[in-house]
PDB file of C-alpha atoms in Angstrom:
ATOM      1  CA  MET Q 832      10.395  13.707  96.345  1.00 79.00           C
ATOM      2  CA  ARG Q 833      12.754  15.745  94.176  1.00 84.00           C
ATOM      3  CA  LYS Q 834      15.865  17.771  94.960  1.00 87.00           C
ATOM      4  CA  ALA Q 835      13.950  21.068  95.152  1.00 90.00           C
ATOM      5  CA  THR Q 836      11.569  19.643  97.755  1.00 90.00           C
ATOM      6  CA  ALA Q 837      14.472  18.256  99.773  1.00 90.00           C
ATOM      7  CA  VAL Q 838      16.266  21.622  99.807  1.00 92.00           C
ATOM      8  CA  ALA Q 839      13.082  23.443 100.828  1.00 94.00           C
ATOM      9  CA  ALA Q 840      12.366  20.876 103.552  1.00 95.00           C
ATOM     10  CA  LEU Q 841      15.882  21.168 104.999  1.00 94.00           C
ATOM     11  CA  HIS Q 842      15.588  24.958 105.087  1.00 95.00           C
ATOM     12  CA  ARG Q 843      12.060  25.149 106.499  1.00 96.00           C
ATOM     13  CA  GLN Q 844      12.679  22.502 109.163  1.00 96.00           C
ATOM     14  CA  ARG Q 845      15.777  24.307 110.379  1.00 97.00           C
ATOM     15  CA  LEU Q 846      13.830  27.588 110.562  1.00 96.00           C
ATOM     16  CA  ALA Q 847      11.143  25.840 112.623  1.00 96.00           C
ATOM     17  CA  THR Q 848      13.734  24.389 115.001  1.00 97.00           C
ATOM     18  CA  ILE Q 849      15.484  27.718 115.486  1.00 97.00           C
ATOM     19  CA  SER Q 850      12.147  29.489 115.993  1.00 96.00           C
ATOM     20  CA  LEU Q 851      11.222  27.066 118.786  1.00 96.00           C
ATOM     21  CA  LEU Q 852      14.619  27.303 120.485  1.00 96.00           C
ATOM     22  CA  ALA Q 853      14.707  31.099 120.241  1.00 96.00           C
ATOM     23  CA  SER Q 854      11.317  31.309 121.949  1.00 95.00           C
ATOM     24  CA  LEU Q 855      12.565  29.495 125.047  1.00 94.00           C
ATOM     25  CA  PRO Q 856      14.069  31.279 128.072  1.00 94.00           C
ATOM     26  CA  ASP Q 857      17.697  30.381 128.790  1.00 92.00           C
ATOM     27  CA  ALA Q 858      16.631  28.495 131.934  1.00 92.00           C
ATOM     28  CA  ALA Q 859      14.565  26.070 129.827  1.00 93.00           C
ATOM     29  CA  TRP Q 860      17.717  24.968 127.999  1.00 93.00           C
ATOM     30  CA  GLU Q 861      19.041  23.304 131.152  1.00 90.00           C
ATOM     31  CA  CYS Q 862      15.851  21.647 132.448  1.00 82.00           C
ATOM     32  CA  PRO Q 863      16.461  17.902 132.811  1.00 76.00           C
ATOM     33  CA  GLY Q 864      14.437  15.922 130.329  1.00 69.00           C
ATOM     34  CA  GLU Q 865      13.337  12.363 129.737  1.00 64.00           C
ATOM     35  CA  ALA Q 866      12.824  12.789 125.988  1.00 55.00           C
ATOM     36  CA  GLY Q 867      15.527  12.524 123.363  1.00 51.00           C
ATOM     37  CA  ASP Q 868      17.571   9.842 125.161  1.00 63.00           C
ATOM     38  CA  GLY Q 869      17.705  11.873 128.362  1.00 70.00           C
ATOM     39  CA  LEU Q 870      19.273  14.999 126.877  1.00 82.00           C
ATOM     40  CA  ASN Q 871      18.118  18.440 127.962  1.00 90.00           C
ATOM     41  CA  VAL Q 872      17.267  21.167 125.451  1.00 92.00           C
ATOM     42  CA  HIS Q 873      20.897  22.276 125.279  1.00 93.00           C
ATOM     43  CA  GLY Q 874      22.061  18.737 124.562  1.00 90.00           C
ATOM     44  CA  LEU Q 875      19.388  18.135 121.931  1.00 90.00           C
ATOM     45  CA  ALA Q 876      20.237  21.359 120.117  1.00 93.00           C
ATOM     46  CA  ALA Q 877      23.950  20.547 120.291  1.00 91.00           C
ATOM     47  CA  HIS Q 878      23.197  17.083 118.910  1.00 89.00           C
ATOM     48  CA  LEU Q 879      21.713  18.707 115.788  1.00 91.00           C
ATOM     49  CA  VAL Q 880      24.841  20.841 115.394  1.00 91.00           C
ATOM     50  CA  VAL Q 881      27.060  17.762 115.672  1.00 87.00           C
ATOM     51  CA  ALA Q 882      24.921  15.847 113.155  1.00 85.00           C
ATOM     52  CA  ASP Q 883      25.313  18.774 110.741  1.00 87.00           C
ATOM     53  CA  GLU Q 884      29.065  18.695 111.201  1.00 84.00           C
ATOM     54  CA  ALA Q 885      29.166  14.961 110.482  1.00 79.00           C
ATOM     55  CA  LEU Q 886      27.216  15.530 107.299  1.00 78.00           C
ATOM     56  CA  LEU Q 887      29.402  18.412 106.176  1.00 81.00           C
ATOM     57  CA  VAL Q 888      32.688  16.678 106.980  1.00 75.00           C
ATOM     58  CA  SER Q 889      31.599  13.617 104.999  1.00 64.00           C
ATOM     59  CA  ARG Q 890      31.570  15.682 101.778  1.00 53.00           C
ATOM     60  CA  TRP Q 891      28.769  13.362 100.836  1.00 50.00           C
ATOM     61  CA  LEU Q 892      29.867  12.692  97.281  1.00 43.00           C
ATOM     62  CA  SER Q 893      33.579  12.217  98.051  1.00 45.00           C
ATOM     63  CA  GLY Q 894      33.517   8.439  98.163  1.00 40.00           C
ATOM     64  CA  ARG Q 895      32.300   5.305  99.882  1.00 43.00           C
ATOM     65  CA  GLU Q 896      33.040   6.405 103.454  1.00 47.00           C
ATOM     66  CA  GLY Q 897      31.361   9.771 102.949  1.00 44.00           C
ATOM     67  CA  ALA Q 898      28.274   8.040 101.581  1.00 44.00           C
ATOM     68  CA  ARG Q 899      28.193   5.650 104.533  1.00 48.00           C
ATOM     69  CA  ARG Q 900      28.371   8.456 107.099  1.00 48.00           C
ATOM     70  CA  LEU Q 901      25.671  10.398 105.325  1.00 44.00           C
ATOM     71  CA  ALA Q 902      23.387   7.382 105.326  1.00 46.00           C
ATOM     72  CA  ASN Q 903      23.887   6.870 109.070  1.00 47.00           C
ATOM     73  CA  VAL Q 904      23.688  10.467 110.252  1.00 44.00           C
ATOM     74  CA  ILE Q 905      20.285   9.845 111.876  1.00 45.00           C
ATOM     75  CA  GLY Q 906      21.929   7.492 114.353  1.00 46.00           C
ATOM     76  CA  TRP Q 907      25.301   9.194 114.555  1.00 48.00           C
ATOM     77  CA  HIS Q 908      26.709   8.982 118.073  1.00 49.00           C
ATOM     78  CA  ASP Q 909      27.053  12.158 120.106  1.00 50.00           C
ATOM     79  CA  GLY Q 910      30.739  11.910 120.895  1.00 61.00           C
ATOM     80  CA  GLY Q 911      31.170  15.455 119.643  1.00 72.00           C
ATOM     81  CA  LEU Q 912      28.787  17.034 122.158  1.00 76.00           C
ATOM     82  CA  ALA Q 913      31.476  17.853 124.716  1.00 77.00           C
ATOM     83  CA  PRO Q 914      32.819  20.966 122.912  1.00 81.00           C
ATOM     84  CA  TRP Q 915      29.309  22.438 123.008  1.00 84.00           C
ATOM     85  CA  SER Q 916      28.631  21.803 126.698  1.00 82.00           C
ATOM     86  CA  SER Q 917      29.777  25.286 127.707  1.00 86.00           C
ATOM     87  CA  ALA Q 918      28.369  27.149 124.692  1.00 92.00           C
ATOM     88  CA  SER Q 919      25.627  29.674 125.320  1.00 94.00           C
ATOM     89  CA  PRO Q 920      22.154  29.260 123.788  1.00 95.00           C
ATOM     90  CA  GLY Q 921      23.003  32.107 121.425  1.00 96.00           C
ATOM     91  CA  GLU Q 922      26.148  30.352 120.243  1.00 96.00           C
ATOM     92  CA  VAL Q 923      24.268  27.107 119.625  1.00 96.00           C
ATOM     93  CA  LEU Q 924      21.541  28.952 117.716  1.00 97.00           C
ATOM     94  CA  ALA Q 925      24.156  30.691 115.587  1.00 97.00           C
ATOM     95  CA  ALA Q 926      25.786  27.341 114.802  1.00 96.00           C
ATOM     96  CA  LEU Q 927      22.427  25.838 113.842  1.00 97.00           C
ATOM     97  CA  ALA Q 928      21.713  28.722 111.478  1.00 97.00           C
ATOM     98  CA  ARG Q 929      25.203  28.638 109.987  1.00 96.00           C
ATOM     99  CA  ASN Q 930      25.324  24.872 109.528  1.00 93.00           C
ATOM    100  CA  GLY Q 931      21.804  24.769 108.173  1.00 94.00           C
ATOM    101  CA  ASP Q 932      22.781  27.235 105.466  1.00 94.00           C
ATOM    102  CA  ARG Q 933      25.926  25.250 104.679  1.00 92.00           C
ATOM    103  CA  VAL Q 934      24.056  21.951 104.353  1.00 90.00           C
ATOM    104  CA  ALA Q 935      21.418  23.530 102.105  1.00 90.00           C
ATOM    105  CA  ALA Q 936      24.153  25.102  99.975  1.00 90.00           C
ATOM    106  CA  MET Q 937      25.925  21.748  99.654  1.00 86.00           C
ATOM    107  CA  VAL Q 938      22.742  20.091  98.433  1.00 86.00           C
ATOM    108  CA  ARG Q 939      21.982  22.930  96.008  1.00 88.00           C
ATOM    109  CA  ALA Q 940      25.483  22.611  94.562  1.00 85.00           C
ATOM    110  CA  THR Q 941      25.055  18.902  93.947  1.00 82.00           C
ATOM    111  CA  PRO Q 942      23.793  18.216  90.406  1.00 82.00           C
ATOM    112  CA  SER Q 943      20.100  17.322  90.332  1.00 80.00           C
ATOM    113  CA  ALA Q 944      20.909  14.270  88.231  1.00 77.00           C
ATOM    114  CA  ALA Q 945      23.097  12.939  91.058  1.00 72.00           C
ATOM    115  CA  VAL Q 946      20.548  13.670  93.805  1.00 70.00           C
ATOM    116  CA  ASN Q 947      17.634  12.175  91.884  1.00 70.00           C
ATOM    117  CA  LEU Q 948      19.572   9.216  90.479  1.00 68.00           C
ATOM    118  CA  ARG Q 949      17.909   5.878  91.219  1.00 65.00           C
ATOM    119  CA  ALA Q 950      20.058   2.816  91.720  1.00 60.00           C
ATOM    120  CA  PRO Q 951      19.068  -0.824  92.290  1.00 57.00           C
ATOM    121  CA  GLY Q 952      19.377  -2.173  95.793  1.00 55.00           C
ATOM    122  CA  ALA Q 953      17.761  -4.398  98.409  1.00 53.00           C
ATOM    123  CA  GLN Q 954      14.734  -2.080  98.473  1.00 54.00           C
ATOM    124  CA  GLY Q 955      14.351  -1.796  94.704  1.00 56.00           C
ATOM    125  CA  ARG Q 956      15.387   1.149  92.559  1.00 58.00           C
ATOM    126  CA  ARG Q 957      15.696   4.164  94.842  1.00 63.00           C
ATOM    127  CA  SER Q 958      17.588   7.395  95.171  1.00 67.00           C
ATOM    128  CA  PHE Q 959      20.135   6.864  97.928  1.00 70.00           C
ATOM    129  CA  LEU Q 960      20.824  10.581  98.350  1.00 78.00           C
ATOM    130  CA  LEU Q 961      17.165  11.584  98.497  1.00 82.00           C
ATOM    131  CA  GLN Q 962      16.562   8.920 101.123  1.00 82.00           C
ATOM    132  CA  ALA Q 963      19.465  10.280 103.179  1.00 83.00           C
ATOM    133  CA  LEU Q 964      18.129  13.838 102.955  1.00 87.00           C
ATOM    134  CA  GLY Q 965      14.666  12.681 103.937  1.00 89.00           C
ATOM    135  CA  ARG Q 966      16.071  10.888 106.983  1.00 88.00           C
ATOM    136  CA  ARG Q 967      17.846  14.076 107.991  1.00 89.00           C
ATOM    137  CA  VAL Q 968      14.577  16.035 107.884  1.00 93.00           C
ATOM    138  CA  LEU Q 969      12.812  13.296 109.873  1.00 93.00           C
ATOM    139  CA  HIS Q 970      15.678  13.222 112.385  1.00 90.00           C
ATOM    140  CA  GLU Q 971      15.459  16.952 113.072  1.00 94.00           C
ATOM    141  CA  PHE Q 972      11.652  16.969 113.088  1.00 95.00           C
ATOM    142  CA  ALA Q 973      11.601  14.246 115.767  1.00 92.00           C
ATOM    143  CA  HIS Q 974      14.178  16.065 117.882  1.00 92.00           C
ATOM    144  CA  ARG Q 975      12.233  19.319 117.620  1.00 94.00           C
ATOM    145  CA  ASP Q 976       9.387  17.398 119.245  1.00 92.00           C
ATOM    146  CA  ASP Q 977      11.801  16.159 121.929  1.00 91.00           C
ATOM    147  CA  ILE Q 978      12.905  19.736 122.580  1.00 92.00           C
ATOM    148  CA  ALA Q 979       9.306  20.911 122.899  1.00 92.00           C
ATOM    149  CA  VAL Q 980       8.474  18.095 125.334  1.00 90.00           C
ATOM    150  CA  VAL Q 981      11.531  18.770 127.509  1.00 89.00           C
ATOM    151  CA  ALA Q 982      10.689  22.493 127.571  1.00 89.00           C
ATOM    152  CA  SER Q 983       6.957  21.872 128.167  1.00 87.00           C
ATOM    153  CA  ALA Q 984       6.170  23.656 124.914  1.00 87.00           C
ATOM    154  CA  ALA Q 985       4.686  20.766 122.890  1.00 81.00           C
ATOM    155  CA  GLY Q 986       1.276  22.401 122.802  1.00 79.00           C
ATOM    156  CA  ASP Q 987       2.742  25.428 121.026  1.00 77.00           C
ATOM    157  CA  LEU Q 988       4.259  23.574 118.081  1.00 85.00           C
ATOM    158  CA  GLU Q 989       3.060  24.575 114.637  1.00 86.00           C
ATOM    159  CA  ALA Q 990       2.271  22.044 111.933  1.00 88.00           C
ATOM    160  CA  PRO Q 991       5.143  21.417 109.511  1.00 92.00           C
ATOM    161  CA  SER Q 992       5.346  23.361 106.269  1.00 92.00           C
ATOM    162  CA  ARG Q 993       4.319  21.605 103.081  1.00 93.00           C
ATOM    163  CA  PRO Q 994       7.898  20.758 101.978  1.00 94.00           C
ATOM    164  CA  VAL Q 995       8.658  19.278 105.401  1.00 95.00           C
ATOM    165  CA  ALA Q 996       5.407  17.296 105.399  1.00 95.00           C
ATOM    166  CA  ASP Q 997       6.196  15.940 101.936  1.00 94.00           C
ATOM    167  CA  ALA Q 998       9.700  14.920 103.052  1.00 94.00           C
ATOM    168  CA  LEU Q 999       8.335  13.192 106.170  1.00 95.00           C
ATOM    169  CA  ALA Q1000       5.782  11.213 104.171  1.00 94.00           C
ATOM    170  CA  PHE Q1001       8.376  10.233 101.573  1.00 91.00           C
ATOM    171  CA  THR Q1002      10.856   9.071 104.203  1.00 91.00           C
ATOM    172  CA  VAL Q1003       8.461   6.943 106.243  1.00 92.00           C
ATOM    173  CA  LEU Q1004       7.020   5.307 103.123  1.00 91.00           C
ATOM    174  CA  GLN Q1005      10.523   4.464 101.909  1.00 86.00           C
ATOM    175  CA  GLN Q1006      11.273   2.755 105.230  1.00 84.00           C
ATOM    176  CA  LEU Q1007       8.041   0.752 105.570  1.00 85.00           C
ATOM    177  CA  PRO Q1008       8.903  -2.169 103.243  1.00 83.00           C
ATOM    178  CA  VAL Q1009      12.156  -3.016 105.023  1.00 78.00           C
ATOM    179  CA  GLU Q1010      11.529  -1.896 108.614  1.00 78.00           C
ATOM    180  CA  VAL Q1011       7.795  -2.533 109.078  1.00 80.00           C
ATOM    181  CA  LEU Q1012       6.282  -5.084 106.718  1.00 81.00           C
ATOM    182  CA  PRO Q1013       8.523  -7.995 107.807  1.00 83.00           C
ATOM    183  CA  THR Q1014       7.136  -7.570 111.342  1.00 82.00           C
ATOM    184  CA  VAL Q1015       3.462  -7.764 110.315  1.00 86.00           C
ATOM    185  CA  ALA Q1016       2.205 -11.242 111.170  1.00 84.00           C
ATOM    186  CA  VAL Q1017      -0.818 -11.450 108.866  1.00 90.00           C
ATOM    187  CA  ASP Q1018      -1.193 -13.199 105.519  1.00 89.00           C
ATOM    188  CA  SER Q1019      -4.512 -11.863 104.266  1.00 93.00           C
ATOM    189  CA  GLY Q1020      -6.297  -8.556 103.829  1.00 95.00           C
ATOM    190  CA  VAL Q1021      -5.541  -5.196 102.256  1.00 95.00           C
ATOM    191  CA  VAL Q1022      -4.863  -1.961 104.127  1.00 95.00           C
ATOM    192  CA  ARG Q1023      -4.784   1.403 102.406  1.00 95.00           C
ATOM    193  CA  LEU Q1024      -2.629   4.083 104.037  1.00 94.00           C
ATOM    194  CA  ALA Q1025      -3.435   7.624 102.943  1.00 94.00           C
ATOM    195  CA  ILE Q1026      -1.146  10.415 104.125  1.00 94.00           C
ATOM    196  CA  ASP Q1027      -2.407  13.993 104.170  1.00 89.00           C
ATOM    197  CA  PRO Q1028       0.485  16.454 103.980  1.00 83.00           C
ATOM    198  CA  MET Q1029      -1.029  19.087 106.243  1.00 69.00           C
ATOM    199  CA  GLY Q1030      -3.428  17.031 108.352  1.00 60.00           C
ATOM    200  CA  ALA Q1031      -6.353  19.388 107.843  1.00 43.00           C
ATOM    201  CA  ASP Q1032      -8.855  16.552 107.534  1.00 48.00           C
ATOM    202  CA  ALA Q1033      -7.977  12.959 108.272  1.00 45.00           C
ATOM    203  CA  ARG Q1034     -11.389  11.463 107.498  1.00 49.00           C
ATOM    204  CA  PRO Q1035     -11.437   8.704 104.858  1.00 51.00           C
ATOM    205  CA  PRO Q1036     -13.025   9.961 101.625  1.00 50.00           C
ATOM    206  CA  PRO Q1037     -16.131   8.273 100.200  1.00 46.00           C
ATOM    207  CA  LEU Q1038     -15.457   5.444  97.756  1.00 42.00           C
ATOM    208  CA  ARG Q1039     -14.678   6.616  94.224  1.00 42.00           C
ATOM    209  CA  SER Q1040     -14.270  10.238  95.359  1.00 47.00           C
ATOM    210  CA  ALA Q1041     -11.232  12.251  94.404  1.00 50.00           C
ATOM    211  CA  ALA Q1042      -8.426  12.317  96.954  1.00 56.00           C
ATOM    212  CA  PRO Q1043      -7.509  15.705  98.457  1.00 61.00           C
ATOM    213  CA  PRO Q1044      -4.618  17.494  96.703  1.00 65.00           C
ATOM    214  CA  GLY Q1045      -1.228  16.259  97.845  1.00 74.00           C
ATOM    215  CA  ARG Q1046      -2.520  13.105  99.546  1.00 84.00           C
ATOM    216  CA  ARG Q1047      -0.145  10.148  99.114  1.00 88.00           C
ATOM    217  CA  THR Q1048      -1.694   6.702  99.105  1.00 90.00           C
ATOM    218  CA  TRP Q1049      -0.022   3.341  99.544  1.00 91.00           C
ATOM    219  CA  SER Q1050      -1.799   0.005  99.870  1.00 93.00           C
ATOM    220  CA  PHE Q1051      -0.550  -3.184 101.505  1.00 92.00           C
ATOM    221  CA  ASP Q1052      -1.849  -6.497 100.164  1.00 93.00           C
ATOM    222  CA  PHE Q1053      -0.714  -9.013 102.738  1.00 92.00           C
ATOM    223  CA  ALA Q1054      -1.963 -12.069 100.820  1.00 91.00           C
ATOM    224  CA  ARG Q1055      -0.011 -11.231  97.662  1.00 90.00           C
ATOM    225  CA  LYS Q1056       2.931  -9.678  99.559  1.00 87.00           C
ATOM    226  CA  GLN Q1057       2.570  -6.490  97.520  1.00 87.00           C
ATOM    227  CA  TYR Q1058       2.819  -2.863  98.580  1.00 89.00           C
ATOM    228  CA  GLY Q1059       2.956   0.596  97.082  1.00 89.00           C
ATOM    229  CA  PRO Q1060       0.820   3.178  95.265  1.00 89.00           C
ATOM    230  CA  ARG Q1061      -0.040   0.796  92.421  1.00 87.00           C
ATOM    231  CA  VAL Q1062      -1.774  -1.863  94.520  1.00 91.00           C
ATOM    232  CA  SER Q1063      -5.340  -1.724  93.220  1.00 88.00           C
ATOM    233  CA  ALA Q1064      -7.099  -4.349  95.384  1.00 92.00           C
ATOM    234  CA  ARG Q1065     -10.103  -3.049  97.273  1.00 94.00           C
ATOM    235  CA  PRO Q1066      -9.015  -2.244 100.840  1.00 96.00           C
ATOM    236  CA  ASP Q1067     -10.437  -4.008 103.862  1.00 96.00           C
ATOM    237  CA  ALA Q1068      -9.291  -1.084 106.001  1.00 96.00           C
ATOM    238  CA  THR Q1069      -8.344   2.507 105.237  1.00 95.00           C
ATOM    239  CA  ILE Q1070      -6.068   4.566 107.462  1.00 95.00           C
ATOM    240  CA  VAL Q1071      -5.865   8.321 106.911  1.00 94.00           C
ATOM    241  CA  VAL Q1072      -3.077  10.035 108.828  1.00 95.00           C
ATOM    242  CA  ALA Q1073      -1.418  13.438 108.842  1.00 94.00           C
ATOM    243  CA  ALA Q1074       2.210  13.414 107.696  1.00 94.00           C
ATOM    244  CA  ASP Q1075       3.529  14.870 110.949  1.00 94.00           C
ATOM    245  CA  ALA Q1076       1.555  12.376 113.040  1.00 94.00           C
ATOM    246  CA  LEU Q1077       2.875   9.484 110.953  1.00 95.00           C
ATOM    247  CA  ALA Q1078       6.444  10.700 111.447  1.00 94.00           C
ATOM    248  CA  LEU Q1079       5.995  10.948 115.211  1.00 93.00           C
ATOM    249  CA  LEU Q1080       4.386   7.500 115.305  1.00 93.00           C
ATOM    250  CA  HIS Q1081       7.208   5.960 113.328  1.00 92.00           C
ATOM    251  CA  THR Q1082       9.878   7.522 115.548  1.00 90.00           C
ATOM    252  CA  GLY Q1083       8.117   6.420 118.736  1.00 88.00           C
ATOM    253  CA  ARG Q1084       7.049   9.901 119.844  1.00 89.00           C
ATOM    254  CA  ARG Q1085       3.291   9.248 119.751  1.00 89.00           C
ATOM    255  CA  CYS Q1086       0.855   6.416 120.424  1.00 90.00           C
ATOM    256  CA  TRP Q1087      -1.584   6.088 117.560  1.00 92.00           C
ATOM    257  CA  ARG Q1088      -4.558   5.208 119.757  1.00 92.00           C
ATOM    258  CA  ALA Q1089      -4.251   8.580 121.509  1.00 90.00           C
ATOM    259  CA  LEU Q1090      -4.297  10.719 118.356  1.00 90.00           C
ATOM    260  CA  ALA Q1091      -7.271  12.944 117.572  1.00 90.00           C
ATOM    261  CA  PRO Q1092      -9.436  12.137 114.503  1.00 89.00           C
ATOM    262  CA  ALA Q1093      -7.957  15.149 112.711  1.00 88.00           C
ATOM    263  CA  GLN Q1094      -4.584  13.421 112.919  1.00 91.00           C
ATOM    264  CA  LEU Q1095      -5.552   9.794 112.331  1.00 94.00           C
ATOM    265  CA  SER Q1096      -8.739   7.903 111.493  1.00 93.00           C
ATOM    266  CA  VAL Q1097      -9.573   4.327 110.514  1.00 95.00           C
ATOM    267  CA  ALA Q1098     -12.451   2.956 108.431  1.00 94.00           C
ATOM    268  CA  GLY Q1099     -13.277  -0.672 107.771  1.00 96.00           C
ATOM    269  CA  ASP Q1100     -11.513  -3.570 109.488  1.00 96.00           C
ATOM    270  CA  THR Q1101     -10.107  -1.826 112.567  1.00 96.00           C
ATOM    271  CA  ALA Q1102      -8.324  -4.957 113.796  1.00 96.00           C
ATOM    272  CA  LEU Q1103      -6.389  -5.301 110.529  1.00 95.00           C
ATOM    273  CA  ALA Q1104      -5.554  -1.589 110.538  1.00 95.00           C
ATOM    274  CA  ALA Q1105      -4.334  -1.900 114.128  1.00 95.00           C
ATOM    275  CA  VAL Q1106      -1.867  -4.622 113.112  1.00 93.00           C
ATOM    276  CA  LEU Q1107      -0.234  -2.299 110.590  1.00 93.00           C
ATOM    277  CA  LEU Q1108      -0.310   0.728 112.897  1.00 94.00           C
ATOM    278  CA  ASP Q1109       1.226  -1.227 115.759  1.00 92.00           C
ATOM    279  CA  ALA Q1110       4.094  -2.177 113.434  1.00 90.00           C
ATOM    280  CA  VAL Q1111       4.520   1.356 112.058  1.00 90.00           C
ATOM    281  CA  ALA Q1112       4.436   2.928 115.498  1.00 84.00           C
ATOM    282  CA  ALA Q1113       6.652   0.530 117.415  1.00 66.00           C
ATOM    283  CA  PRO Q1114       7.881   2.596 120.398  1.00 60.00           C
ATOM    284  CA  ARG Q1115      11.526   3.266 121.090  1.00 51.00           C
ATOM    285  CA  PRO Q1116      12.826   0.836 123.735  1.00 45.00           C
ATOM    286  CA  ALA Q1117      14.396   3.596 125.842  1.00 43.00           C
ATOM    287  CA  SER Q1118      11.408   5.807 126.485  1.00 44.00           C
ATOM    288  CA  GLY Q1119       8.371   4.441 124.689  1.00 46.00           C
ATOM    289  CA  CYS Q1120       5.919   6.648 122.855  1.00 49.00           C
ATOM    290  CA  ARG Q1121       4.221   9.763 124.121  1.00 54.00           C
ATOM    291  CA  THR Q1122       0.628  10.837 123.952  1.00 49.00           C
ATOM    292  CA  ALA Q1123      -0.191  13.954 121.976  1.00 48.00           C
ATOM    293  CA  PRO Q1124      -0.297  17.232 123.948  1.00 48.00           C
ATOM    294  CA  ALA Q1125      -3.692  18.616 124.803  1.00 41.00           C
ATOM    295  CA  ALA Q1126      -5.065  21.103 122.313  1.00 38.00           C
TER     296      ALA Q1126
END
């Protein structure tokens, strides 16, 4: 992912969130909900405003503390929600639009060389700032799903735009080596994970056929302890998943066994694929995962 994709993803995801919230009647904002850590729609929307404020206040290139807060914005505590408890839906929507523009402007103003800069770390050479931006897109995407579930509007959600899908795929893949692979208790076999950006067709392609445009492919060789796009060993299992479905699996919002074939399919050793998917889609302890809404 590059800076231009990150900026587009931030902008398009915020538009999608505002579009969903604006479509809801005011009464839906106060319906009690079990998703999103028990927050109702109003609380979830306010949480996004507060996360924006944390990001903006950090002045993300101003030093070590600013960098730390930016990195942790996905889990930033909601101590700042109280000032928004009496705000109207219109005021919250205005704040989301305003802050979204400010965050995008801040990223645009940051030199591309700084955003794209790769530095060595525990996870190899990676761009810290791009990872942080990707986590922000994933954070908001997951909470848009929470909002839709609380408001009983999950069946009306549109698929993410291409920039958002690309950011979601990038972010989950960056997290797999550290968060997922250490939990996989197998020492043999190869699983290929292919991510379709738009989820139009999640069927595995025939061997030696060209991959669909935009598909990202990572393989996991558990015997050699290798992972990434350059693993060339023949897979024992192939998983093809839509980018949005993968994001919702990884954040505990979906159960992979309940997804439709257009969102996820497996070919080959299904037991080996299940081991990886169970690790990728570990549910959140508080509420578990949710099945996909009926079409």
